[in-house]
Short mmCIF file of C-alpha atoms in Angstrom, two decimals:
data_model
loop_
_atom_site.label_atom_id
_atom_site.label_comp_id
_atom_site.label_asym_id
_atom_site.label_seq_id
_atom_site.Cartn_x
_atom_site.Cartn_y
_atom_site.Cartn_z
CA UNK A 25 354.54 138.84 27.42
CA UNK A 26 357.24 136.22 27.86
CA UNK A 27 358.11 134.13 30.90
CA UNK A 28 361.61 135.58 30.81
CA UNK A 29 360.18 139.08 31.09
CA UNK A 30 358.00 138.11 34.04
CA UNK A 31 360.93 136.46 35.81
CA UNK A 32 363.12 139.53 35.36
CA UNK A 33 360.36 141.87 36.49
CA UNK A 34 359.68 139.86 39.68
CA UNK A 35 363.38 139.92 40.53
CA UNK A 36 363.60 143.66 39.85
CA UNK A 37 360.51 144.28 42.00
CA UNK A 38 362.28 142.50 44.85
CA UNK A 39 365.68 144.15 44.39
CA UNK A 40 364.43 147.59 43.27
CA UNK A 41 367.85 148.00 41.71
CA UNK A 42 368.71 147.47 38.04
CA UNK A 43 372.39 146.78 38.66
CA UNK A 44 371.84 144.04 41.26
CA UNK A 45 369.06 142.43 39.24
CA UNK A 46 371.18 142.37 36.08
CA UNK A 47 374.08 140.82 38.00
CA UNK A 48 371.73 138.21 39.45
CA UNK A 49 370.84 136.99 35.97
CA UNK A 50 374.29 137.62 34.47
CA UNK A 51 373.00 140.03 31.84
CA UNK A 52 373.92 143.61 30.96
CA UNK A 53 371.96 146.36 32.67
CA UNK A 54 370.84 147.94 29.36
CA UNK A 55 369.46 144.54 28.28
CA UNK A 56 367.43 144.33 31.49
CA UNK A 57 366.04 147.82 30.86
CA UNK A 58 364.96 146.78 27.36
CA UNK A 59 363.11 143.72 28.73
CA UNK A 60 361.22 145.85 31.26
CA UNK A 61 360.41 148.55 28.69
CA UNK A 62 359.06 145.94 26.27
CA UNK A 63 356.93 144.46 29.06
CA UNK A 64 355.48 147.88 29.91
CA UNK A 65 354.80 148.54 26.23
CA UNK A 66 352.96 145.21 25.86
CA UNK A 67 350.87 145.95 28.94
CA UNK A 68 350.29 149.59 28.12
CA UNK A 69 350.96 150.63 31.73
CA UNK A 70 353.91 151.94 33.71
CA UNK A 71 355.19 149.39 36.22
CA UNK A 72 358.15 151.28 37.65
CA UNK A 73 359.11 154.82 38.54
CA UNK A 74 362.82 155.25 37.82
CA UNK A 75 365.08 158.02 39.04
CA UNK A 76 368.83 158.41 39.29
CA UNK A 77 368.67 157.45 42.96
CA UNK A 78 366.05 154.71 43.24
CA UNK A 79 363.44 152.50 41.61
CA UNK A 80 359.86 152.23 42.87
CA UNK A 81 356.84 150.18 41.88
CA UNK A 82 353.73 151.98 40.73
CA UNK A 83 350.36 150.81 42.09
CA UNK A 84 349.88 148.85 38.88
CA UNK A 85 353.39 147.48 39.26
CA UNK A 86 352.69 146.25 42.82
CA UNK A 87 349.56 144.39 41.74
CA UNK A 88 351.29 143.00 38.66
CA UNK A 89 354.22 141.84 40.80
CA UNK A 90 351.95 139.77 43.06
CA UNK A 91 350.17 138.25 40.07
CA UNK A 92 353.47 137.41 38.39
CA UNK A 93 354.72 135.67 41.50
CA UNK A 94 351.63 133.45 41.52
CA UNK A 95 351.96 132.72 37.80
CA UNK A 96 355.61 131.72 38.13
CA UNK A 97 354.84 129.62 41.21
CA UNK A 98 352.05 127.82 39.35
CA UNK A 99 354.38 127.21 36.42
CA UNK A 100 357.00 125.69 38.74
CA UNK A 101 354.41 123.46 40.38
CA UNK A 102 353.15 122.42 36.96
CA UNK A 103 356.69 121.50 35.94
CA UNK A 104 357.13 119.42 39.08
CA UNK A 105 353.78 117.69 38.60
CA UNK A 106 354.70 116.81 35.00
CA UNK A 107 358.00 115.37 36.19
CA UNK A 108 356.20 113.56 38.98
CA UNK A 109 353.79 111.92 36.53
CA UNK A 110 356.79 110.82 34.47
CA UNK A 111 358.31 109.29 37.62
CA UNK A 112 361.26 111.66 37.81
CA UNK A 113 362.92 113.58 40.59
CA UNK A 114 361.37 111.82 43.59
CA UNK A 115 364.35 112.05 45.93
CA UNK A 116 362.79 112.53 49.35
CA UNK A 117 359.41 111.75 50.87
CA UNK A 118 358.26 112.72 54.37
CA UNK A 119 355.39 110.64 55.75
CA UNK A 120 353.39 111.53 58.85
CA UNK A 121 351.71 108.76 60.80
CA UNK A 122 349.58 108.16 63.84
CA UNK A 123 350.34 105.04 65.87
CA UNK A 124 347.54 102.88 64.37
CA UNK A 125 349.09 103.26 60.92
CA UNK A 126 352.62 102.75 62.28
CA UNK A 127 351.65 99.25 63.40
CA UNK A 128 349.21 98.68 60.54
CA UNK A 129 349.38 99.95 56.95
CA UNK A 130 352.63 101.95 57.13
CA UNK A 131 355.09 99.05 56.62
CA UNK A 132 353.23 97.87 53.52
CA UNK A 133 353.06 101.44 52.19
CA UNK A 134 356.81 101.92 52.68
CA UNK A 135 357.53 98.63 50.94
CA UNK A 136 355.44 99.64 47.93
CA UNK A 137 357.21 103.02 47.67
CA UNK A 138 360.60 101.35 48.03
CA UNK A 139 359.88 98.96 45.16
CA UNK A 140 358.62 101.75 42.88
CA UNK A 141 361.25 104.35 43.86
CA UNK A 142 364.29 102.41 45.13
CA UNK A 143 366.47 105.52 45.50
CA UNK A 144 364.02 107.67 47.45
CA UNK A 145 364.95 108.80 50.97
CA UNK A 146 361.98 108.40 53.32
CA UNK A 147 361.54 110.12 56.67
CA UNK A 148 358.70 109.07 59.00
CA UNK A 149 357.27 111.51 61.55
CA UNK A 150 354.88 110.30 64.26
CA UNK A 151 352.27 112.51 65.90
CA UNK A 152 348.61 113.26 66.37
CA UNK A 153 346.26 113.79 63.45
CA UNK A 154 346.12 117.50 64.24
CA UNK A 155 349.92 117.78 64.21
CA UNK A 156 350.21 115.90 60.91
CA UNK A 157 347.56 118.06 59.24
CA UNK A 158 349.36 121.25 60.32
CA UNK A 159 352.67 119.92 59.00
CA UNK A 160 351.11 118.98 55.65
CA UNK A 161 349.64 122.48 55.35
CA UNK A 162 353.07 123.94 56.19
CA UNK A 163 354.75 121.81 53.53
CA UNK A 164 356.83 119.81 56.03
CA UNK A 165 355.04 116.49 55.45
CA UNK A 166 354.07 115.18 52.01
CA UNK A 167 351.47 112.56 52.98
CA UNK A 168 350.08 111.60 56.36
CA UNK A 169 348.03 108.82 57.91
CA UNK A 170 345.39 110.43 60.13
CA UNK A 171 342.03 110.00 61.79
CA UNK A 172 339.69 111.91 59.45
CA UNK A 173 338.75 115.26 61.05
CA UNK A 174 335.57 117.22 60.49
CA UNK A 175 337.28 119.84 58.31
CA UNK A 176 340.31 119.20 56.11
CA UNK A 177 340.38 122.65 54.52
CA UNK A 178 342.43 122.59 51.32
CA UNK A 179 343.81 119.09 51.90
CA UNK A 180 342.77 115.99 50.02
CA UNK A 181 341.86 112.85 51.91
CA UNK A 182 341.40 109.20 50.98
CA UNK A 183 339.63 106.87 53.40
CA UNK A 184 341.48 103.60 53.88
CA UNK A 185 339.77 101.63 56.63
CA UNK A 186 337.57 101.57 59.69
CA UNK A 187 338.38 99.69 62.85
CA UNK A 188 336.29 99.00 65.90
CA UNK A 189 337.10 99.45 69.55
CA UNK A 190 337.41 96.31 71.67
CA UNK A 191 337.86 95.69 75.38
CA UNK A 192 341.45 94.97 76.41
CA UNK A 193 341.93 92.96 79.62
CA UNK A 194 344.72 91.06 81.37
CA UNK A 195 345.19 87.68 79.73
CA UNK A 196 344.16 85.76 82.87
CA UNK A 197 341.02 87.85 83.51
CA UNK A 198 337.85 85.82 84.06
CA UNK A 199 336.17 88.14 81.54
CA UNK A 200 338.17 86.48 78.77
CA UNK A 201 336.47 83.15 79.59
CA UNK A 202 332.89 84.42 79.45
CA UNK A 203 330.95 83.25 76.37
CA UNK A 204 329.55 86.76 75.85
CA UNK A 205 330.40 90.15 77.33
CA UNK A 206 327.98 92.96 78.07
CA UNK A 207 328.48 96.41 79.50
CA UNK A 208 327.15 95.31 82.90
CA UNK A 209 330.05 92.82 83.16
CA UNK A 210 332.36 95.82 83.56
CA UNK A 211 330.72 96.97 86.79
CA UNK A 212 333.03 95.10 89.22
CA UNK A 213 336.13 95.90 87.13
CA UNK A 214 338.67 98.67 87.51
CA UNK A 215 338.24 100.65 84.30
CA UNK A 216 341.11 102.51 82.64
CA UNK A 217 339.83 105.43 80.56
CA UNK A 218 341.01 108.59 78.89
CA UNK A 219 341.26 111.84 80.82
CA UNK A 220 338.44 114.31 80.21
CA UNK A 221 341.08 117.00 79.60
CA UNK A 222 341.98 115.15 76.42
CA UNK A 223 338.51 114.71 74.98
CA UNK A 224 338.20 113.90 71.30
CA UNK A 225 335.26 112.33 69.52
CA UNK A 226 336.44 108.90 70.72
CA UNK A 227 336.99 109.89 74.34
CA UNK A 228 333.66 111.71 74.42
CA UNK A 229 331.84 108.60 73.20
CA UNK A 230 333.22 106.42 76.01
CA UNK A 231 332.74 109.05 78.68
CA UNK A 232 329.08 109.36 77.75
CA UNK A 233 328.72 105.57 77.64
CA UNK A 234 330.25 105.15 81.10
CA UNK A 235 328.00 107.89 82.46
CA UNK A 236 324.88 106.38 80.85
CA UNK A 237 325.58 102.97 82.43
CA UNK A 238 326.59 104.43 85.79
CA UNK A 239 330.20 103.27 85.46
CA UNK A 240 332.02 106.54 86.16
CA UNK A 241 332.79 105.43 89.71
CA UNK A 242 334.44 102.29 88.29
CA UNK A 243 337.10 104.38 86.51
CA UNK A 244 340.23 103.80 88.54
CA UNK A 245 342.88 105.19 86.18
CA UNK A 246 342.90 107.79 83.44
CA UNK A 247 345.57 108.62 80.88
CA UNK A 248 346.06 110.81 77.83
CA UNK A 249 346.96 108.32 75.09
CA UNK A 250 346.16 104.83 73.88
CA UNK A 251 349.62 103.35 74.40
CA UNK A 252 349.60 104.39 78.06
CA UNK A 253 346.16 102.87 78.52
CA UNK A 254 347.34 99.64 76.92
CA UNK A 255 350.42 99.55 79.16
CA UNK A 256 348.25 99.79 82.29
CA UNK A 257 346.03 96.95 81.06
CA UNK A 258 349.07 94.85 80.25
CA UNK A 259 350.33 95.41 83.79
CA UNK A 260 347.12 93.90 85.18
CA UNK A 261 345.72 97.13 86.62
CA UNK A 262 342.33 97.01 84.91
CA UNK A 263 340.43 96.90 81.63
CA UNK A 264 339.96 99.52 78.91
CA UNK A 265 338.70 100.07 75.40
CA UNK A 266 341.30 100.25 72.64
CA UNK A 267 341.25 100.19 68.82
CA UNK A 268 341.81 96.83 67.14
CA UNK A 269 345.24 97.77 65.79
CA UNK A 270 346.64 97.17 69.27
CA UNK A 271 346.29 93.44 68.66
CA UNK A 272 349.38 93.81 66.46
CA UNK A 273 351.60 94.90 69.37
CA UNK A 274 354.22 92.30 70.34
CA UNK A 275 354.82 90.73 73.77
CA UNK A 276 351.27 91.08 74.92
CA UNK A 277 349.84 89.93 78.20
CA UNK A 278 346.45 91.10 77.03
CA UNK A 279 343.25 89.53 75.73
CA UNK A 280 340.73 91.33 73.51
CA UNK A 281 336.95 90.88 73.41
CA UNK A 282 334.02 92.63 71.81
CA UNK A 283 331.35 93.94 74.17
CA UNK A 284 327.65 93.88 73.34
CA UNK A 285 326.28 97.40 73.26
CA UNK A 286 329.61 98.99 72.34
CA UNK A 287 329.61 99.68 68.62
CA UNK A 288 332.24 102.32 68.01
CA UNK A 289 334.44 102.58 64.92
CA UNK A 290 337.18 104.99 63.93
CA UNK A 291 338.44 105.73 60.44
CA UNK A 292 341.94 105.77 59.04
CA UNK A 293 342.72 108.03 56.09
CA UNK A 294 345.69 109.33 54.17
CA UNK A 295 345.87 113.08 53.58
CA UNK A 296 347.97 115.30 51.34
CA UNK A 297 348.00 118.82 49.95
CA UNK A 298 346.61 119.41 46.49
CA UNK A 299 349.49 121.84 45.92
CA UNK A 300 352.24 119.33 46.75
CA UNK A 301 353.65 117.89 43.50
CA UNK A 302 355.41 115.09 45.38
CA UNK A 303 352.25 113.90 47.08
CA UNK A 304 350.15 114.27 43.93
CA UNK A 305 352.04 111.65 41.96
CA UNK A 306 349.55 109.14 40.61
CA UNK A 307 351.73 106.32 41.91
CA UNK A 308 351.67 107.59 45.51
CA UNK A 309 347.88 107.90 45.56
CA UNK A 310 347.42 104.50 43.92
CA UNK A 311 349.77 102.88 46.43
CA UNK A 312 347.68 104.33 49.24
CA UNK A 313 344.44 103.24 47.53
CA UNK A 314 345.71 99.67 47.29
CA UNK A 315 346.06 99.55 51.09
CA UNK A 316 342.29 99.52 51.51
#
């Protein structure tokens, strides 16, 4: 069997018409027939049922068609991976990012890619970890910065960092002047927390902590995302727990303190599909590894 024969057979199985298939490859129809006959002879099975009116796949032909499609797809991916390793043909890269990476490791990552591939066009898409994972699986994002989920399926994942949660408070809050903060110091405060309708592992941790320390009645505001929570703190409406990356936000009117008894960390990882030749370039993975 030859790759050319497999390519012609797959096309014929899709067209089910010798004339159209021959025209597609700019060859004579008798030449196409010879290729298919030789393929059937090598296999020792009949792949097609031909008549003067139509062409049909046999059962063996249908199975062989699906296998050939996979073989040709694997060959194309292998070609792209080989070119990727050689540093060729990287023209466009789509990167997914959650907000912590946007304000953290993303700028450095983009700078590294730009130095290594100065002609590459880069598109950045922002979203939740769940959204980014779905888009990687769909082939719409090449690599994505995410919070590591419990199950990544067929994706590959490289852990980059862990960051702790700290208490954000208005800059002039008396809490910022205390030598040490404990959970009981939050009791007279208006607490800004996440809505229970948006529970993730992080939100669940703080909800249980507030309940354990009898602080649920101190929750004055709830919101669905970290940036909204931070905005309410910045406006002087209360205090709330946020990841450390928020210290990088400009124009802050916010102070940050650790709280004894609150020991919660979240991870940051980069994920990609093992079947994506663009993402599987050694350089891309090494650039991400160097961010740790």
